[in-house]
Amino acid sequence: MKNNVKITRIKNSMTQEQLARQVGVTRQTIGLIEKGEYNPSLQLCINLAKSLNKTLDELFWEVDTQ
């Protein structure tokens, strides 16, 4: 799943470890989400959005550029 978690996290000056602690997962899970190799649950998506002060759409909505 393509997403904007990494870009947003970096703009918020957060490490993967800091974000992981805020949302209750491991740093490895955050890394996999950022690479699009792990599909987070809806609850985890909501927690990420709240921690990063973004909407779900801003973090996870794929824009069709064709």
mmCIF file of N, CA and C in Angstrom:
data_model
loop_
_atom_site.group_PDB
_atom_site.id
_atom_site.type_symbol
_atom_site.label_atom_id
_atom_site.label_comp_id
_atom_site.label_asym_id
_atom_site.label_seq_id
_atom_site.Cartn_x
_atom_site.Cartn_y
_atom_site.Cartn_z
ATOM 1 N N MET A 1 0.850 -1.171 0.000
ATOM 2 C CA MET A 1 0.000 0.000 0.000
ATOM 3 C C MET A 1 0.899 1.239 0.000
ATOM 4 N N LYS A 2 0.780 2.042 -1.028
ATOM 5 C CA LYS A 2 1.537 3.284 -1.093
ATOM 6 C C LYS A 2 0.953 4.280 -0.087
ATOM 7 N N ASN A 3 1.841 5.028 0.585
ATOM 8 C CA ASN A 3 1.368 5.976 1.581
ATOM 9 C C ASN A 3 2.368 7.108 1.783
ATOM 10 N N ASN A 4 1.987 8.080 2.576
ATOM 11 C CA ASN A 4 2.825 9.239 2.858
ATOM 12 C C ASN A 4 3.327 9.263 4.306
ATOM 13 N N VAL A 5 3.365 8.106 4.936
ATOM 14 C CA VAL A 5 3.753 8.055 6.341
ATOM 15 C C VAL A 5 5.196 8.524 6.529
ATOM 16 N N LYS A 6 6.117 8.022 5.732
ATOM 17 C CA LYS A 6 7.534 8.375 5.901
ATOM 18 C C LYS A 6 7.764 9.867 5.701
ATOM 19 N N ILE A 7 7.226 10.414 4.634
ATOM 20 C CA ILE A 7 7.406 11.846 4.350
ATOM 21 C C ILE A 7 6.849 12.687 5.489
ATOM 22 N N THR A 8 5.669 12.334 5.943
ATOM 23 C CA THR A 8 5.025 13.084 7.025
ATOM 24 C C THR A 8 5.801 12.946 8.329
ATOM 25 N N ARG A 9 6.263 11.742 8.616
ATOM 26 C CA ARG A 9 7.038 11.513 9.844
ATOM 27 C C ARG A 9 8.307 12.362 9.841
ATOM 28 N N ILE A 10 8.998 12.385 8.720
ATOM 29 C CA ILE A 10 10.236 13.166 8.615
ATOM 30 C C ILE A 10 9.944 14.661 8.748
ATOM 31 N N LYS A 11 8.880 15.128 8.117
ATOM 32 C CA LYS A 11 8.505 16.545 8.237
ATOM 33 C C LYS A 11 8.184 16.919 9.680
ATOM 34 N N ASN A 12 7.712 15.946 10.467
ATOM 35 C CA ASN A 12 7.401 16.179 11.875
ATOM 36 C C ASN A 12 8.607 15.922 12.777
ATOM 37 N N SER A 13 9.776 15.724 12.174
ATOM 38 C CA SER A 13 11.029 15.484 12.916
ATOM 39 C C SER A 13 10.908 14.331 13.902
ATOM 40 N N MET A 14 10.285 13.246 13.449
ATOM 41 C CA MET A 14 10.109 12.069 14.295
ATOM 42 C C MET A 14 10.929 10.915 13.742
ATOM 43 N N THR A 15 11.422 10.075 14.643
ATOM 44 C CA THR A 15 12.066 8.834 14.220
ATOM 45 C C THR A 15 11.000 7.748 14.112
ATOM 46 N N GLN A 16 11.364 6.652 13.463
ATOM 47 C CA GLN A 16 10.448 5.516 13.403
ATOM 48 C C GLN A 16 10.144 5.019 14.809
ATOM 49 N N GLU A 17 11.142 5.005 15.658
ATOM 50 C CA GLU A 17 10.966 4.535 17.036
ATOM 51 C C GLU A 17 9.971 5.410 17.800
ATOM 52 N N GLN A 18 10.078 6.728 17.646
ATOM 53 C CA GLN A 18 9.158 7.641 18.339
ATOM 54 C C GLN A 18 7.721 7.424 17.876
ATOM 55 N N LEU A 19 7.539 7.310 16.571
ATOM 56 C CA LEU A 19 6.194 7.098 16.038
ATOM 57 C C LEU A 19 5.651 5.742 16.489
ATOM 58 N N ALA A 20 6.501 4.745 16.446
ATOM 59 C CA ALA A 20 6.080 3.402 16.862
ATOM 60 C C ALA A 20 5.591 3.404 18.306
ATOM 61 N N ARG A 21 6.312 4.068 19.183
ATOM 62 C CA ARG A 21 5.902 4.132 20.592
ATOM 63 C C ARG A 21 4.556 4.836 20.740
ATOM 64 N N GLN A 22 4.349 5.895 19.976
ATOM 65 C CA GLN A 22 3.091 6.641 20.082
ATOM 66 C C GLN A 22 1.888 5.806 19.665
ATOM 67 N N VAL A 23 2.088 4.955 18.662
ATOM 68 C CA VAL A 23 0.945 4.190 18.149
ATOM 69 C C VAL A 23 0.910 2.744 18.651
ATOM 70 N N GLY A 24 1.915 2.340 19.426
ATOM 71 C CA GLY A 24 1.884 1.024 20.044
ATOM 72 C C GLY A 24 2.299 -0.147 19.172
ATOM 73 N N VAL A 25 3.260 0.093 18.261
ATOM 74 C CA VAL A 25 3.798 -0.988 17.436
ATOM 75 C C VAL A 25 5.328 -0.936 17.507
ATOM 76 N N THR A 26 5.983 -1.848 16.799
ATOM 77 C CA THR A 26 7.445 -1.850 16.779
ATOM 78 C C THR A 26 7.969 -0.913 15.689
ATOM 79 N N ARG A 27 9.232 -0.554 15.825
ATOM 80 C CA ARG A 27 9.887 0.262 14.798
ATOM 81 C C ARG A 27 9.887 -0.476 13.462
ATOM 82 N N GLN A 28 10.045 -1.791 13.515
ATOM 83 C CA GLN A 28 10.051 -2.594 12.290
ATOM 84 C C GLN A 28 8.710 -2.496 11.564
ATOM 85 N N THR A 29 7.620 -2.475 12.320
ATOM 86 C CA THR A 29 6.297 -2.347 11.709
ATOM 87 C C THR A 29 6.173 -1.016 10.982
ATOM 88 N N ILE A 30 6.650 0.065 11.602
ATOM 89 C CA ILE A 30 6.603 1.383 10.949
ATOM 90 C C ILE A 30 7.409 1.341 9.660
ATOM 91 N N GLY A 31 8.586 0.725 9.700
ATOM 92 C CA GLY A 31 9.418 0.614 8.500
ATOM 93 C C GLY A 31 8.712 -0.125 7.386
ATOM 94 N N LEU A 32 8.039 -1.218 7.728
ATOM 95 C CA LEU A 32 7.313 -1.990 6.715
ATOM 96 C C LEU A 32 6.134 -1.204 6.148
ATOM 97 N N ILE A 33 5.434 -0.463 7.003
ATOM 98 C CA ILE A 33 4.318 0.376 6.532
ATOM 99 C C ILE A 33 4.848 1.419 5.557
ATOM 100 N N GLU A 34 5.950 2.064 5.917
ATOM 101 C CA GLU A 34 6.521 3.111 5.063
ATOM 102 C C GLU A 34 6.958 2.567 3.711
ATOM 103 N N LYS A 35 7.419 1.325 3.672
ATOM 104 C CA LYS A 35 7.846 0.706 2.411
ATOM 105 C C LYS A 35 6.675 0.110 1.633
ATOM 106 N N GLY A 36 5.484 0.120 2.228
ATOM 107 C CA GLY A 36 4.325 -0.451 1.559
ATOM 108 C C GLY A 36 4.288 -1.962 1.605
ATOM 109 N N GLU A 37 5.033 -2.562 2.546
ATOM 110 C CA GLU A 37 5.098 -4.009 2.652
ATOM 111 C C GLU A 37 4.201 -4.572 3.755
ATOM 112 N N TYR A 38 3.463 -3.704 4.411
ATOM 113 C CA TYR A 38 2.571 -4.131 5.500
ATOM 114 C C TYR A 38 1.313 -3.292 5.421
ATOM 115 N N ASN A 39 0.168 -3.960 5.399
ATOM 116 C CA ASN A 39 -1.103 -3.254 5.387
ATOM 117 C C ASN A 39 -1.618 -3.124 6.814
ATOM 118 N N PRO A 40 -1.559 -1.910 7.368
ATOM 119 C CA PRO A 40 -1.996 -1.725 8.752
ATOM 120 C C PRO A 40 -3.508 -1.857 8.895
ATOM 121 N N SER A 41 -3.923 -2.209 10.099
ATOM 122 C CA SER A 41 -5.356 -2.267 10.398
ATOM 123 C C SER A 41 -5.938 -0.855 10.344
ATOM 124 N N LEU A 42 -7.234 -0.764 10.267
ATOM 125 C CA LEU A 42 -7.886 0.538 10.264
ATOM 126 C C LEU A 42 -7.549 1.309 11.533
ATOM 127 N N GLN A 43 -7.558 0.622 12.682
ATOM 128 C CA GLN A 43 -7.247 1.291 13.947
ATOM 129 C C GLN A 43 -5.824 1.839 13.940
ATOM 130 N N LEU A 44 -4.877 1.085 13.403
ATOM 131 C CA LEU A 44 -3.496 1.565 13.337
ATOM 132 C C LEU A 44 -3.403 2.760 12.390
ATOM 133 N N CYS A 45 -4.118 2.723 11.285
ATOM 134 C CA CYS A 45 -4.141 3.872 10.369
ATOM 135 C C CYS A 45 -4.658 5.125 11.076
ATOM 136 N N ILE A 46 -5.720 4.964 11.849
ATOM 137 C CA ILE A 46 -6.291 6.089 12.598
ATOM 138 C C ILE A 46 -5.281 6.613 13.606
ATOM 139 N N ASN A 47 -4.612 5.711 14.316
ATOM 140 C CA ASN A 47 -3.612 6.124 15.298
ATOM 141 C C ASN A 47 -2.440 6.851 14.637
ATOM 142 N N LEU A 48 -2.008 6.371 13.487
ATOM 143 C CA LEU A 48 -0.930 7.041 12.757
ATOM 144 C C LEU A 48 -1.363 8.444 12.338
ATOM 145 N N ALA A 49 -2.564 8.552 11.807
ATOM 146 C CA ALA A 49 -3.070 9.858 11.372
ATOM 147 C C ALA A 49 -3.131 10.839 12.541
ATOM 148 N N LYS A 50 -3.627 10.384 13.673
ATOM 149 C CA LYS A 50 -3.700 11.260 14.851
ATOM 150 C C LYS A 50 -2.313 11.672 15.312
ATOM 151 N N SER A 51 -1.376 10.730 15.364
ATOM 152 C CA SER A 51 -0.024 11.028 15.829
ATOM 153 C C SER A 51 0.705 11.988 14.894
ATOM 154 N N LEU A 52 0.382 11.912 13.609
ATOM 155 C CA LEU A 52 1.050 12.761 12.619
ATOM 156 C C LEU A 52 0.240 14.005 12.254
ATOM 157 N N ASN A 53 -0.888 14.197 12.926
ATOM 158 C CA ASN A 53 -1.760 15.354 12.679
ATOM 159 C C ASN A 53 -2.181 15.466 11.212
ATOM 160 N N LYS A 54 -2.593 14.340 10.662
ATOM 161 C CA LYS A 54 -3.055 14.275 9.279
ATOM 162 C C LYS A 54 -4.369 13.520 9.229
ATOM 163 N N THR A 55 -5.059 13.631 8.110
ATOM 164 C CA THR A 55 -6.259 12.827 7.900
ATOM 165 C C THR A 55 -5.844 11.491 7.285
ATOM 166 N N LEU A 56 -6.739 10.528 7.325
ATOM 167 C CA LEU A 56 -6.468 9.250 6.669
ATOM 168 C C LEU A 56 -6.220 9.453 5.182
ATOM 169 N N ASP A 57 -6.991 10.327 4.573
ATOM 170 C CA ASP A 57 -6.804 10.602 3.148
ATOM 171 C C ASP A 57 -5.412 11.148 2.861
ATOM 172 N N GLU A 58 -4.944 12.055 3.691
ATOM 173 C CA GLU A 58 -3.621 12.648 3.471
ATOM 174 C C GLU A 58 -2.502 11.609 3.590
ATOM 175 N N LEU A 59 -2.685 10.624 4.445
ATOM 176 C CA LEU A 59 -1.648 9.607 4.628
ATOM 177 C C LEU A 59 -1.757 8.439 3.659
ATOM 178 N N PHE A 60 -2.981 8.027 3.335
ATOM 179 C CA PHE A 60 -3.137 6.753 2.639
ATOM 180 C C PHE A 60 -3.861 6.798 1.296
ATOM 181 N N TRP A 61 -4.438 7.918 0.904
ATOM 182 C CA TRP A 61 -5.203 7.961 -0.333
ATOM 183 C C TRP A 61 -4.257 7.996 -1.521
ATOM 184 N N GLU A 62 -4.456 7.084 -2.462
ATOM 185 C CA GLU A 62 -3.647 7.067 -3.676
ATOM 186 C C GLU A 62 -4.330 7.919 -4.733
ATOM 187 N N VAL A 63 -3.579 8.854 -5.282
ATOM 188 C CA VAL A 63 -4.107 9.723 -6.326
ATOM 189 C C VAL A 63 -3.744 9.117 -7.675
ATOM 190 N N ASP A 64 -4.750 8.936 -8.525
ATOM 191 C CA ASP A 64 -4.512 8.400 -9.865
ATOM 192 C C ASP A 64 -3.989 9.523 -10.741
ATOM 193 N N THR A 65 -2.741 9.402 -11.202
ATOM 194 C CA THR A 65 -2.120 10.471 -11.986
ATOM 195 C C THR A 65 -2.211 10.234 -13.479
ATOM 196 N N GLN A 66 -3.026 9.283 -13.915
ATOM 197 C CA GLN A 66 -3.139 8.993 -15.341
ATOM 198 C C GLN A 66 -4.172 9.858 -15.995
#
